[in-house]
Every structure is written in C-alpha cells, then in structure tokens.
mmCIF file of C-alpha atoms in Angstrom:
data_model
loop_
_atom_site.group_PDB
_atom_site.id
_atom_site.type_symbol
_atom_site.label_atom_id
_atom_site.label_comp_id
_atom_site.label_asym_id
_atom_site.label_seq_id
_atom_site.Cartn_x
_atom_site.Cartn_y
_atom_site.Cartn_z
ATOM 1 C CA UNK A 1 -10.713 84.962 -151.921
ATOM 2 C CA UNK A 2 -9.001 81.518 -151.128
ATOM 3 C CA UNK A 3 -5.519 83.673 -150.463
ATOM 4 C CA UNK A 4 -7.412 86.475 -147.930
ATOM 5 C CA UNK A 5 -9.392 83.668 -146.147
ATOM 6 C CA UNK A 6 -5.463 81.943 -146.016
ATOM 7 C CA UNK A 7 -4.507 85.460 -144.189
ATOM 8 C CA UNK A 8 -7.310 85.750 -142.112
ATOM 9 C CA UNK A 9 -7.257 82.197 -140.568
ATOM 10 C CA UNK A 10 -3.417 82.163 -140.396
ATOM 11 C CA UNK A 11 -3.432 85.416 -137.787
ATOM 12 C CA UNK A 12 -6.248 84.115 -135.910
ATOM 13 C CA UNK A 13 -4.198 80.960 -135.103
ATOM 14 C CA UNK A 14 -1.207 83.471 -134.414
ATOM 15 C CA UNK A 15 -3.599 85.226 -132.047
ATOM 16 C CA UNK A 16 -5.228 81.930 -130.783
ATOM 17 C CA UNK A 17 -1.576 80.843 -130.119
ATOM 18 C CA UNK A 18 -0.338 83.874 -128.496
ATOM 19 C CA UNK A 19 -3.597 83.928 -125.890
ATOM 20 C CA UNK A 20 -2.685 80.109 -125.138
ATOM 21 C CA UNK A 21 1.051 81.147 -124.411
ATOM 22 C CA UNK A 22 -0.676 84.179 -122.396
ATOM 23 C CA UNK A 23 -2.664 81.769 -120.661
ATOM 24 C CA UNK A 24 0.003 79.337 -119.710
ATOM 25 C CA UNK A 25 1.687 82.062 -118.481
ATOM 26 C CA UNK A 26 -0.852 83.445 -116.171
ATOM 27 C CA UNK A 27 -1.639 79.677 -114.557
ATOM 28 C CA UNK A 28 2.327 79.449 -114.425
ATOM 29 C CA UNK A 29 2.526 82.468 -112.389
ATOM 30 C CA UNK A 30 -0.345 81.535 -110.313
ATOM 31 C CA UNK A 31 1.056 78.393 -109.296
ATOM 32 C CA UNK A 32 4.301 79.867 -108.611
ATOM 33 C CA UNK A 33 2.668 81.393 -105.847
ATOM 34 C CA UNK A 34 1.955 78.450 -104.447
ATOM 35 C CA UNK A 35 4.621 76.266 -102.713
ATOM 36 C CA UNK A 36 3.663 72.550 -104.687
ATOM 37 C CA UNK A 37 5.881 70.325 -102.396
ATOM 38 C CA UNK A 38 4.923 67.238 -99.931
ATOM 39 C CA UNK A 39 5.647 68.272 -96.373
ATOM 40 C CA UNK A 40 5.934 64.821 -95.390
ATOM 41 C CA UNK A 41 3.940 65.682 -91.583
ATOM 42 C CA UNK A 42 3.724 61.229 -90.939
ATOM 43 C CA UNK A 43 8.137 60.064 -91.262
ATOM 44 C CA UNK A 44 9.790 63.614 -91.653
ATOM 45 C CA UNK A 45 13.594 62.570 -89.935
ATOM 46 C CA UNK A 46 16.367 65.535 -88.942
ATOM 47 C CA UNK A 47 19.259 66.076 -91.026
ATOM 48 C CA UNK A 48 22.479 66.355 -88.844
ATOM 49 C CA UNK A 49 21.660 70.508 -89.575
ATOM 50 C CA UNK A 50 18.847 70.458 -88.084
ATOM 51 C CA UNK A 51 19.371 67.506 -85.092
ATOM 52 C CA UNK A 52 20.561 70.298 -82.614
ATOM 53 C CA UNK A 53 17.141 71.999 -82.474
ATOM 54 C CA UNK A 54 15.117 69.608 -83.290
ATOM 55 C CA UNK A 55 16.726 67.836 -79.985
ATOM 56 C CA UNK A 56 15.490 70.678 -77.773
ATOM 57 C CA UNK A 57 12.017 70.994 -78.914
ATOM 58 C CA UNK A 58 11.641 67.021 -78.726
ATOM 59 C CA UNK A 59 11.813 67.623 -75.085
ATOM 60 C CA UNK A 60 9.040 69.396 -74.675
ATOM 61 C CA UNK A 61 7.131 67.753 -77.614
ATOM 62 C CA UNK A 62 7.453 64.194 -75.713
ATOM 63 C CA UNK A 63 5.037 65.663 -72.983
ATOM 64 C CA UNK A 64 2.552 67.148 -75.150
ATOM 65 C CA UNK A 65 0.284 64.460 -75.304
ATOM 66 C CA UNK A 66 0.450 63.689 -71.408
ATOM 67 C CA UNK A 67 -0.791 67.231 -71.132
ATOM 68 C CA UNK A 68 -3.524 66.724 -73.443
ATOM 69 C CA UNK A 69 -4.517 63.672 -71.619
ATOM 70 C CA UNK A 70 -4.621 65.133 -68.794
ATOM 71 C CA UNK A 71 -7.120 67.835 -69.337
ATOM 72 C CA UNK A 72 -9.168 65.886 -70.840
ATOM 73 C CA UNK A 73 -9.457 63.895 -67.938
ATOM 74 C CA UNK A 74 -9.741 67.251 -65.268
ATOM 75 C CA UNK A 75 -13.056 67.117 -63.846
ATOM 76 C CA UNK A 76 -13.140 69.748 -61.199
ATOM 77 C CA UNK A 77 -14.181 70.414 -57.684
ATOM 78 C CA UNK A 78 -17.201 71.812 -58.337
ATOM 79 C CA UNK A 79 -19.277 69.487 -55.822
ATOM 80 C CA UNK A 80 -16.724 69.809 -53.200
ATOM 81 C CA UNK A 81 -16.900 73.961 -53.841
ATOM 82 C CA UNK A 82 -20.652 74.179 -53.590
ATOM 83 C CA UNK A 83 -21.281 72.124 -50.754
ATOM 84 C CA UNK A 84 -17.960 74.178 -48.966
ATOM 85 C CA UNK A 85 -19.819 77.859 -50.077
ATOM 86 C CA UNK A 86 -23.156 76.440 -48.905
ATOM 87 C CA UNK A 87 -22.042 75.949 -45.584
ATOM 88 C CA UNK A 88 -19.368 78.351 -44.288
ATOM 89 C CA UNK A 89 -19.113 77.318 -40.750
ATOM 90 C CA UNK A 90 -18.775 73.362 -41.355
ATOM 91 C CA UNK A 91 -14.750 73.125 -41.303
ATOM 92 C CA UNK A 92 -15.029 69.462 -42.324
ATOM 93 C CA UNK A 93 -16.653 70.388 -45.620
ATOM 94 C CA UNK A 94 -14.106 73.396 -45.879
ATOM 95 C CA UNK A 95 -10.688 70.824 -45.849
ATOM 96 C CA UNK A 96 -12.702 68.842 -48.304
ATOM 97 C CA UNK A 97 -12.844 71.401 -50.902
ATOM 98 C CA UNK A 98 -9.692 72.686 -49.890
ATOM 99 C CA UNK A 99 -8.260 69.331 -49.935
ATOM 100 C CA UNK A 100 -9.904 68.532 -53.025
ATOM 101 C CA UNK A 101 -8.651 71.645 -55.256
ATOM 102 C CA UNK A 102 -4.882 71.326 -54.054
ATOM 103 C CA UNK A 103 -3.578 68.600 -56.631
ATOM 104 C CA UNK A 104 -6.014 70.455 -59.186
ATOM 105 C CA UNK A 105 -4.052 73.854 -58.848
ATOM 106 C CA UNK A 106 -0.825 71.698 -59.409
ATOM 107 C CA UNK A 107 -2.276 70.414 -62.685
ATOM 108 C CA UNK A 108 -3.062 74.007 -63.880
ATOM 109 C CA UNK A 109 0.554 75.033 -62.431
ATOM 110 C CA UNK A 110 2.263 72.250 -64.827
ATOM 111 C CA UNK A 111 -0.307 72.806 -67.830
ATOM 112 C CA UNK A 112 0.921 76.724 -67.417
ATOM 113 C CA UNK A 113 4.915 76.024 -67.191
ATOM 114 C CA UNK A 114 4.371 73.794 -69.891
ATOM 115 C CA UNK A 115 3.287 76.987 -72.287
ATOM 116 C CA UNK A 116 6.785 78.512 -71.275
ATOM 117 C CA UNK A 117 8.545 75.482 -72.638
ATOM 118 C CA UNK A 118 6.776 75.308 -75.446
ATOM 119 C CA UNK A 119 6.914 78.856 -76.235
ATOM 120 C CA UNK A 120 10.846 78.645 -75.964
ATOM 121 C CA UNK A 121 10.766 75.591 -78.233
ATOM 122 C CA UNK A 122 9.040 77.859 -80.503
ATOM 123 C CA UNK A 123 11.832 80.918 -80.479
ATOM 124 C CA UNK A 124 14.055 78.135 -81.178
ATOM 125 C CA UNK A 125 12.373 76.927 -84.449
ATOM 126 C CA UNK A 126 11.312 80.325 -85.680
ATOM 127 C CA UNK A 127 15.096 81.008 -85.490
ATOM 128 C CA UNK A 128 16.074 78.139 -87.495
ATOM 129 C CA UNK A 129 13.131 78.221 -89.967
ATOM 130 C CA UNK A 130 13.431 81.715 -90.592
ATOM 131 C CA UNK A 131 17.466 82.310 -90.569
ATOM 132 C CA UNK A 132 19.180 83.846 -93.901
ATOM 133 C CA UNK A 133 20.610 79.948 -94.931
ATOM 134 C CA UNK A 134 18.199 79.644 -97.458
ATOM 135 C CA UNK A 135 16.757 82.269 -99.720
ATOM 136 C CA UNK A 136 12.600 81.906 -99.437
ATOM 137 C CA UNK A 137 10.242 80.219 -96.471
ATOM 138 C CA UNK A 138 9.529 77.537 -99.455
ATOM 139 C CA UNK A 139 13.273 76.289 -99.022
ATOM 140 C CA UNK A 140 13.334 76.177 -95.312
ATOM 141 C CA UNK A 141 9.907 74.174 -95.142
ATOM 142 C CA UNK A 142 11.339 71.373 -97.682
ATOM 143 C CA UNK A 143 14.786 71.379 -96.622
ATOM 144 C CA UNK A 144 13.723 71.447 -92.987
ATOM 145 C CA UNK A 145 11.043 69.058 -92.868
ATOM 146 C CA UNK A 146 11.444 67.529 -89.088
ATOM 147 C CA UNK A 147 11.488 70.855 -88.014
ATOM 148 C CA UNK A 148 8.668 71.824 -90.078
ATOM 149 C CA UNK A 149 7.043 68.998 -88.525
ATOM 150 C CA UNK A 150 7.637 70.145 -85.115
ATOM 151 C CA UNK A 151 6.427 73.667 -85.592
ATOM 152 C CA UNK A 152 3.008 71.543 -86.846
ATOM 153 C CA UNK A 153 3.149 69.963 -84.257
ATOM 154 C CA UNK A 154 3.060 72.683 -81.777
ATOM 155 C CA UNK A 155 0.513 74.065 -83.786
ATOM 156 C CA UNK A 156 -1.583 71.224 -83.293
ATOM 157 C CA UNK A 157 -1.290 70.934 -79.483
ATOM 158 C CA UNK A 158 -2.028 75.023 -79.450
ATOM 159 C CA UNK A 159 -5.700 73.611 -81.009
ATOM 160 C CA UNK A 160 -6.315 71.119 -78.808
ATOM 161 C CA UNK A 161 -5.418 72.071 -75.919
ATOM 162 C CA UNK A 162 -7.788 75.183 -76.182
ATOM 163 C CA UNK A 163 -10.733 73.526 -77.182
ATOM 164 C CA UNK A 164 -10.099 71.472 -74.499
ATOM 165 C CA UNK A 165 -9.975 74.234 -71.946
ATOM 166 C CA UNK A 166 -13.481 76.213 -73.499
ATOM 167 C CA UNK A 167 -15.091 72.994 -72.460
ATOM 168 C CA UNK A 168 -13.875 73.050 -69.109
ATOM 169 C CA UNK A 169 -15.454 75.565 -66.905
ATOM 170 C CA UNK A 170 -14.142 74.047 -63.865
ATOM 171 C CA UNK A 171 -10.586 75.334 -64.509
ATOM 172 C CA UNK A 172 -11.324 78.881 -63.458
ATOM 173 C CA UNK A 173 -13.578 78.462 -60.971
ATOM 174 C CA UNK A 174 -11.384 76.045 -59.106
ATOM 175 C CA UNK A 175 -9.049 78.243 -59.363
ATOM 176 C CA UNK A 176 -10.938 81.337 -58.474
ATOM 177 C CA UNK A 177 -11.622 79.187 -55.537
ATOM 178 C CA UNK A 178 -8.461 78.646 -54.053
ATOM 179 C CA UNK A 179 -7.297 81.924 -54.575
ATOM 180 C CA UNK A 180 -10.211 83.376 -52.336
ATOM 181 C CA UNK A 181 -9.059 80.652 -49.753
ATOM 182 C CA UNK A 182 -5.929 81.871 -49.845
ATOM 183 C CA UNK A 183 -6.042 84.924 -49.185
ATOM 184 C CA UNK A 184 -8.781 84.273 -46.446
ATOM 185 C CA UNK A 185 -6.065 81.548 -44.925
ATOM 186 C CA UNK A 186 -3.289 84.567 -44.862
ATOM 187 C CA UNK A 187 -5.897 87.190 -43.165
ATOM 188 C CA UNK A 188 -7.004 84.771 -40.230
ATOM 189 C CA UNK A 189 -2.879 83.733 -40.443
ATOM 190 C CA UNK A 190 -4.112 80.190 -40.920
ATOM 191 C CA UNK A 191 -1.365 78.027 -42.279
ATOM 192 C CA UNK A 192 -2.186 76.944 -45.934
ATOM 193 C CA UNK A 193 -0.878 73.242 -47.334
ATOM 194 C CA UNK A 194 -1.128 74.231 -50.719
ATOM 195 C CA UNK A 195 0.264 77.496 -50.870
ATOM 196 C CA UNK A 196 4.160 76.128 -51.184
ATOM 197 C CA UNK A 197 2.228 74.790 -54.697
ATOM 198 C CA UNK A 198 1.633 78.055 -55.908
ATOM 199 C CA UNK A 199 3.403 81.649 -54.739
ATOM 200 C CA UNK A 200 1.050 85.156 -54.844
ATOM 201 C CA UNK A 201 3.635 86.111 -57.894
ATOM 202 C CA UNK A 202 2.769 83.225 -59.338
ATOM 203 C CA UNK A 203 -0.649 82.528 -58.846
ATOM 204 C CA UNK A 204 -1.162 86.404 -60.741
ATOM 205 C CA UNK A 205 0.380 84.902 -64.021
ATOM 206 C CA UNK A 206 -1.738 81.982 -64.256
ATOM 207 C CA UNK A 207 -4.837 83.609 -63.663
ATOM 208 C CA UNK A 208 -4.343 85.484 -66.615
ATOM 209 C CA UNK A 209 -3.183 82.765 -68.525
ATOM 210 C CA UNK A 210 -6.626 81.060 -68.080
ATOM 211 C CA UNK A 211 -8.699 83.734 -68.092
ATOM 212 C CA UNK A 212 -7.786 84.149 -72.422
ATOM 213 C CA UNK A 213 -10.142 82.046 -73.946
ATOM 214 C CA UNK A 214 -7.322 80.421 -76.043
ATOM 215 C CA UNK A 215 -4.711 80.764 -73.564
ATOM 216 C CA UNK A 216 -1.851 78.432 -75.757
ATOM 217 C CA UNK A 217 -2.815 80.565 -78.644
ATOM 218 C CA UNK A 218 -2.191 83.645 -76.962
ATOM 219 C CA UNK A 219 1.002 82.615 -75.480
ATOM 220 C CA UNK A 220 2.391 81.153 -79.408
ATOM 221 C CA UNK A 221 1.657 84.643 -80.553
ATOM 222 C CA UNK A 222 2.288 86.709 -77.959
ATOM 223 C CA UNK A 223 5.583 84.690 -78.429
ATOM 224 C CA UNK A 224 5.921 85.216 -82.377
ATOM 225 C CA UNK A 225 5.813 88.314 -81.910
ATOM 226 C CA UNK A 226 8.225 88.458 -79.296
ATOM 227 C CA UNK A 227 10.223 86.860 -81.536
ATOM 228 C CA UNK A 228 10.021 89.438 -84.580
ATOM 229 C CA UNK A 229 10.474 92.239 -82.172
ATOM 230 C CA UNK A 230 13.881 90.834 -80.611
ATOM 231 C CA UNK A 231 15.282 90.093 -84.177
ATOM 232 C CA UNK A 232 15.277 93.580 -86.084
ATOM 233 C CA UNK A 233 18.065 92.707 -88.156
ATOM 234 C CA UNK A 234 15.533 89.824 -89.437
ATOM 235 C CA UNK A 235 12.416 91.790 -91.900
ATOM 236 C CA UNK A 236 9.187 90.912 -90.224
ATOM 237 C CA UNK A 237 7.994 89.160 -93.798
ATOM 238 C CA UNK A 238 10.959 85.849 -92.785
ATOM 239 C CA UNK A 239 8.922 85.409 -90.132
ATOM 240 C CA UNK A 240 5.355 86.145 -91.802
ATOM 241 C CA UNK A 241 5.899 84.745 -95.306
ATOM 242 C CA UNK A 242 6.999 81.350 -93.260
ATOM 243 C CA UNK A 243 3.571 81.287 -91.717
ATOM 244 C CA UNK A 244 1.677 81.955 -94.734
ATOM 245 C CA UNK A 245 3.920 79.340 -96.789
ATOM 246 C CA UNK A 246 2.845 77.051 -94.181
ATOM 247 C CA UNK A 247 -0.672 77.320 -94.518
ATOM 248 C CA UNK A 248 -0.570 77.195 -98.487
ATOM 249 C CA UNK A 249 1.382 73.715 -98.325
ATOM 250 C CA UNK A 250 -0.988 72.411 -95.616
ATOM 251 C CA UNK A 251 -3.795 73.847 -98.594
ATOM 252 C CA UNK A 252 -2.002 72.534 -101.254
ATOM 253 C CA UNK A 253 -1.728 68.973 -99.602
ATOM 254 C CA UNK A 254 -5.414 68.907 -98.783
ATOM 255 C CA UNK A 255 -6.253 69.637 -102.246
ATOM 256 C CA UNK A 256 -4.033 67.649 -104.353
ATOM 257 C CA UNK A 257 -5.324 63.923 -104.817
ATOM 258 C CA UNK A 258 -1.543 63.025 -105.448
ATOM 259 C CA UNK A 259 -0.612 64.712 -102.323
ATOM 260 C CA UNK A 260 -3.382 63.349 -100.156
ATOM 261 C CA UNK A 261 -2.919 59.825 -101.348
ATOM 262 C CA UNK A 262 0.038 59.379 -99.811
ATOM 263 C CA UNK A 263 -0.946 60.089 -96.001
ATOM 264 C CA UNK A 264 -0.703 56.961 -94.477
ATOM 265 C CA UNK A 265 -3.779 57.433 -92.169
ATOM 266 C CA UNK A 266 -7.239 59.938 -92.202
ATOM 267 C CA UNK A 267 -5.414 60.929 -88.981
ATOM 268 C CA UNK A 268 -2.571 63.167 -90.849
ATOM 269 C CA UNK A 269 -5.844 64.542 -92.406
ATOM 270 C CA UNK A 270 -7.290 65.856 -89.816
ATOM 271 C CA UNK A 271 -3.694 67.281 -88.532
ATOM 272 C CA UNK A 272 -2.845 68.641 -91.612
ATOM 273 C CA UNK A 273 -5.907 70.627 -91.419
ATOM 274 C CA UNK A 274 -5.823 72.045 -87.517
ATOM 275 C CA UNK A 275 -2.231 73.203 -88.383
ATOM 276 C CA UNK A 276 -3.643 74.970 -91.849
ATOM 277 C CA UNK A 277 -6.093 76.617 -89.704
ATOM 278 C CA UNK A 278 -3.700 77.045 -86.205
ATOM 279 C CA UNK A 279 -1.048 79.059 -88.597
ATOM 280 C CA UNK A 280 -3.657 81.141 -90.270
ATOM 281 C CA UNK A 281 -4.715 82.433 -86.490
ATOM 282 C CA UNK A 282 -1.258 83.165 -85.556
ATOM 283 C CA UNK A 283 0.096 85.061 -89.423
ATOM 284 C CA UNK A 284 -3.524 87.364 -88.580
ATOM 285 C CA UNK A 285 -2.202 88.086 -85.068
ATOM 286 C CA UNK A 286 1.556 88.703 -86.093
ATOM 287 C CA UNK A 287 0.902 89.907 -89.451
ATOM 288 C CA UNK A 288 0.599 93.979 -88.995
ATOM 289 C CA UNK A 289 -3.100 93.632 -91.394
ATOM 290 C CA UNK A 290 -3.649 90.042 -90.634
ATOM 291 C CA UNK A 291 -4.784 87.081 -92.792
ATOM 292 C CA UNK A 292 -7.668 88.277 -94.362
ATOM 293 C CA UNK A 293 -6.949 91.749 -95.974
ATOM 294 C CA UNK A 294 -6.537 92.254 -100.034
ATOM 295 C CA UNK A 295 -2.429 92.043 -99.427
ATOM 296 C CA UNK A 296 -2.728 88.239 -97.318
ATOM 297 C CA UNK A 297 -0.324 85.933 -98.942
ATOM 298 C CA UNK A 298 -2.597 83.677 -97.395
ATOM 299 C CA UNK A 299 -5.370 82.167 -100.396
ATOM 300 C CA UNK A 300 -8.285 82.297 -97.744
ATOM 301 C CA UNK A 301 -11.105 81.550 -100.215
ATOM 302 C CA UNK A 302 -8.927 78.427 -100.844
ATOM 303 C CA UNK A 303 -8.267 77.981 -97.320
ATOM 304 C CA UNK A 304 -12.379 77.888 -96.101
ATOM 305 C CA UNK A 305 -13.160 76.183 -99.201
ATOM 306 C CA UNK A 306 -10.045 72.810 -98.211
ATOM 307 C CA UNK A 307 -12.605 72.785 -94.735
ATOM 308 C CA UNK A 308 -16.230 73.222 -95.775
ATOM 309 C CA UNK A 309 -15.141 70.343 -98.435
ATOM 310 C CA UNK A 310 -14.404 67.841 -95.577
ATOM 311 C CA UNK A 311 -17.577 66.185 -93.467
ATOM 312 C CA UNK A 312 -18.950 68.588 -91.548
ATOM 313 C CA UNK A 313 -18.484 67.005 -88.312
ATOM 314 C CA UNK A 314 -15.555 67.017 -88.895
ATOM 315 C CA UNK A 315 -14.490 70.136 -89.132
ATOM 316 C CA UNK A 316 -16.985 72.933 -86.998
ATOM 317 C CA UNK A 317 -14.879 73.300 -84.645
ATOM 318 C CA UNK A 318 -12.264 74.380 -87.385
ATOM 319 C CA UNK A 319 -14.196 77.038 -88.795
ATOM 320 C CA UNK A 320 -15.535 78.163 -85.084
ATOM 321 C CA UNK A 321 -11.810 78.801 -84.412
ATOM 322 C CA UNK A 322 -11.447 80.818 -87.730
ATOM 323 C CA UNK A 323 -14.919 82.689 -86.451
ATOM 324 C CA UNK A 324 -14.279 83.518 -83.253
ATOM 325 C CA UNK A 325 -10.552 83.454 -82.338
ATOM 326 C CA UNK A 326 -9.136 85.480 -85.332
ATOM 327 C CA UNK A 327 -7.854 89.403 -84.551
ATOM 328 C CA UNK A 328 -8.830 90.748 -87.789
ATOM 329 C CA UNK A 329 -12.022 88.835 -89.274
ATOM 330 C CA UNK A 330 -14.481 91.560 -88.684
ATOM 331 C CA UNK A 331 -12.526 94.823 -89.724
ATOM 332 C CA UNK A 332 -13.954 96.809 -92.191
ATOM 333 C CA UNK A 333 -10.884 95.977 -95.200
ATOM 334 C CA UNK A 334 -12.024 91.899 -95.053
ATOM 335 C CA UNK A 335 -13.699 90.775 -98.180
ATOM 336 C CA UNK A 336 -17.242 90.632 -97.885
ATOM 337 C CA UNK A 337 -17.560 86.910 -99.517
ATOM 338 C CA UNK A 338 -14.973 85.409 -97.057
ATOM 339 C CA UNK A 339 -17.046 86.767 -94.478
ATOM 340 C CA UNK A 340 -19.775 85.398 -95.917
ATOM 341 C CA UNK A 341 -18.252 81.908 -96.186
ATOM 342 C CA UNK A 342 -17.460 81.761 -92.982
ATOM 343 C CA UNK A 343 -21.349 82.714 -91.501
#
C-alpha cells in the first residue's frame, strides 16, 4: 500500500510540475508580447544616429506650444459678426467686423501651415522609426528614444489641439464669415485688405481642414497613410506594429508601479496617457481592420482599463476621444465587452 501510494503521489508531483512549467510558459509567452521597457518620455537625448532627424522635427516641435497657446486664447468675432449681419447697410459696423476677423483668418492660416510641417516632421520619423536597421518596432522604440519621444510628442499636440478646436465654435464661423465677404468684396469689385492674407486656392484647403472635427488627427493619418502607400517596398505591419508597440509601452508604463515611479512629475502621467490613446486612434485609422478587431495587436481591454483606473476627471475627455473619434469602434467584428467598457 505504502509503495502504490509512493507511485501515486510521485506522478502527481510530475504532473503538478509539468502544469507549473506549462504555466510559466504560457505567462512567458504572454509577456513576450508585451514590449517591458522604460520609454524614458521626461530626459530621452539623440544619439549622433538619430541627431539628423531629430534636428528637423525640433523645428517644428519648438512652436507647438505657441500654437496651443494661441488657440486657447482665440476668442472670435462673434459680436463684431452679429452686430455687422444685423445691420447690412451701416458700413461702419461692416469694417468693424471685417476689420476685426482679418488678423483672426491669419491665426487659422498659421495654425493650418503648421499641420503641413508637422505632418512632414512626421514622414520623417515614420521613416526612421520604421526603416529595416533594426529587426522589430520594440528595438527602434528603445534604441530610438528621442525620436520616440518626438513622435509622442506630436501625438500629444494632435490631442490638444483638437479638443481645443471642438470648444471653439468661433473658428468656423469667423471664417465662414470672411469668406462670404469675400466673395461679396470681388462681385461689387471692392478692394479687400485681407485677401493678400488668404488666396481663393487657399482659403478652399483650410475650410476643409476645419470643418473635420479633429482636423490634426485627420491630417497625422491622412499622413500615415500617405506614408505606407509611398513606401511599398516597406510591409504595412513596420509601420502598424510601431503604432501598436507604442501604445503597449505607454500601457505597460501606466501599469507598472516600477515604471510609473520613476516619472518625475504627474505631468508625464497625463502625457503618457493622451499619446496611449492618440496612437490607438491613428493604428484604427491606418490599420486595414483597425484597433479593436479579434487580430489588434493592440491589448484594448488593457488599454480602457490603464484610463478608467485614473480619476475620472481626469481622463473623460480620453475615453470621449476613444468614443467618438475612432473609424472602427462600432463595426459589427468589435468585441461586445470593449464596447461595453467604453459606454
């Protein structure tokens, strides 16, 4: 009896064993599929590889944050406008208005050639962080950190600068407004100040830029894809898989007490988590079945969960942006309990 008992308990620890290597295994496998590294977003510096891009898209990262303050500060003509359209036949209040909407249009001028810079610093770091020098997305991100940091940092604008502009009506109606001028001015052959600001040609373009509700977000991945399409020797997935590896470090980070401790600042928090959501929009735009089907190599669960476990002031307008400015949320393939999550 003693000897069968010896049998018995020696294969269950075999078995017990075996399931415990099986185990490791399977949590091995599944954090293989997640890139574990600190993408250090606060003091990432360029290697002398990287310097040469990272030069170029400085440029237009230095005036980021005077374009943010800037439309945070545009109020609008909107008195000036009512008062003109009230009263059609009093010229004085019609130069007012007109007067008063002229610098305006050259703010929404810069703000729009400001999205073609940044769109061609973009090409320029999709070429780098996607290029054949390293084997996996993983690599690029922790070999090219400053540039890394850069493409966050566009990211990061993209976000803010469009919930800036949802909050400010007055951009299209003032510009709806001198438009109809305009063209009034050209039919009575009345010479217009403001129309050396802004060409017919030109004036097309930028309606349509502000008429998208998230016009930087629109132009990033109008420009991603751009970018995928002009590079066929390079498989759409260099370009994809970097997104998604993106969003999984940003996840990662957010999740990992070890990680998060070393931010400097509640700041890098917050960043870290616009750019997890800002690169999630963009892979379901450029992706050809988006961030939310079965085949995503983007954790979404794990993505909703990093943001609903932050204060919820905090983060609404996070989760609005996942709601409502996504491509493929609401297709028929999306898994019912991320939709759920994110009602």
């Amino acid at each position: 009896v003693f000897y069968f008992w010896n049998l018995v308990v020696s294969h269950l620890v075999v078995k017990f064993r075996n399931m415990g290597n099986l185990l490791k295994v399977l949590t091995c496998a599944d954090l293989e599929q997640e890139p574990n590294f600190f993408l250090d977003f606060e003091n990432a510096q360029p290697t002398d590889a990287e310097r040469e891009v990272w030069d170029q898209v400085d440029v237009v990262l230095k005036d980021a944050k005077g374009i943010l303050d800037e439309l945070q500060a545009y109020k609008g003509a909107g008195q000036e406008i009512r008062e003109a359209i009230q009263n059609p036949s009093d010229e004085a209040l019609q130069d007012q208005a007109w007067a008063a909407v002229v610098p305006l249009v050259g703010k929404l001028k810069k703000f729009y050639e400001f999205s073609q810079r940044l769109e061609a610093a973009l090409h320029s770091l999709l070429g780098a962080l996607t290029s054949l020098t390293y084997n996996d997305p993983t690599q690029h991100l922790e070999r090219e950190q400053a540039l890394a940091k850069q493409f966050a940092e566009i990211l990061h604008f993209t976000l803010r600068f469009d919930e800036l502009k949802m909050t400010t009506p007055a951009i299209q109606n003032d510009f709806s407004y001198y438009r109809r001028t305009l063209s009034r001015m050209r039919i009575n052959n009345v010479p217009a100040d403001g129309e050396n600001e802004v060409n017919n040609e030109l004036a097309n373009r930028i309606s349509l830029f502000y008429a998208d509700a998230t016009p930087m977000l629109k132009t990033l991945s109008d420009s991603t894809t751009k970018f995928v399409s002009e590079h066929k020797n390079l498989p759409i997935e260099n370009t994809t898989d970097c997104l998604s590896t993106m969003a999984m470090v940003c996840k990662v980070m957010l999740e990992t007490p070890e990680y998060r401790s070393r931010f400097s600042s509640e700041e890098t928090v917050s960043f870290c988590l616009r750019v997890m959501v800002g690169v999630i929009i963009l892979y379901d735009y450029v992706h050809p079945v988006g961030a939310f089907a079965k085949s995503s190599k983007i954790d979404m669960k794990g993505c909703i969960k990093v943001l609903k476990d932050q204060p919820p002031n905090s983060v609404e307008g996070l989760l609005n942006a996942l709601r409502y400015t996504t491509k493929h949320l609401n297709d028929e393939s999306t898994n019912k309990a991320i939709k759920s999550m994110l009602q």
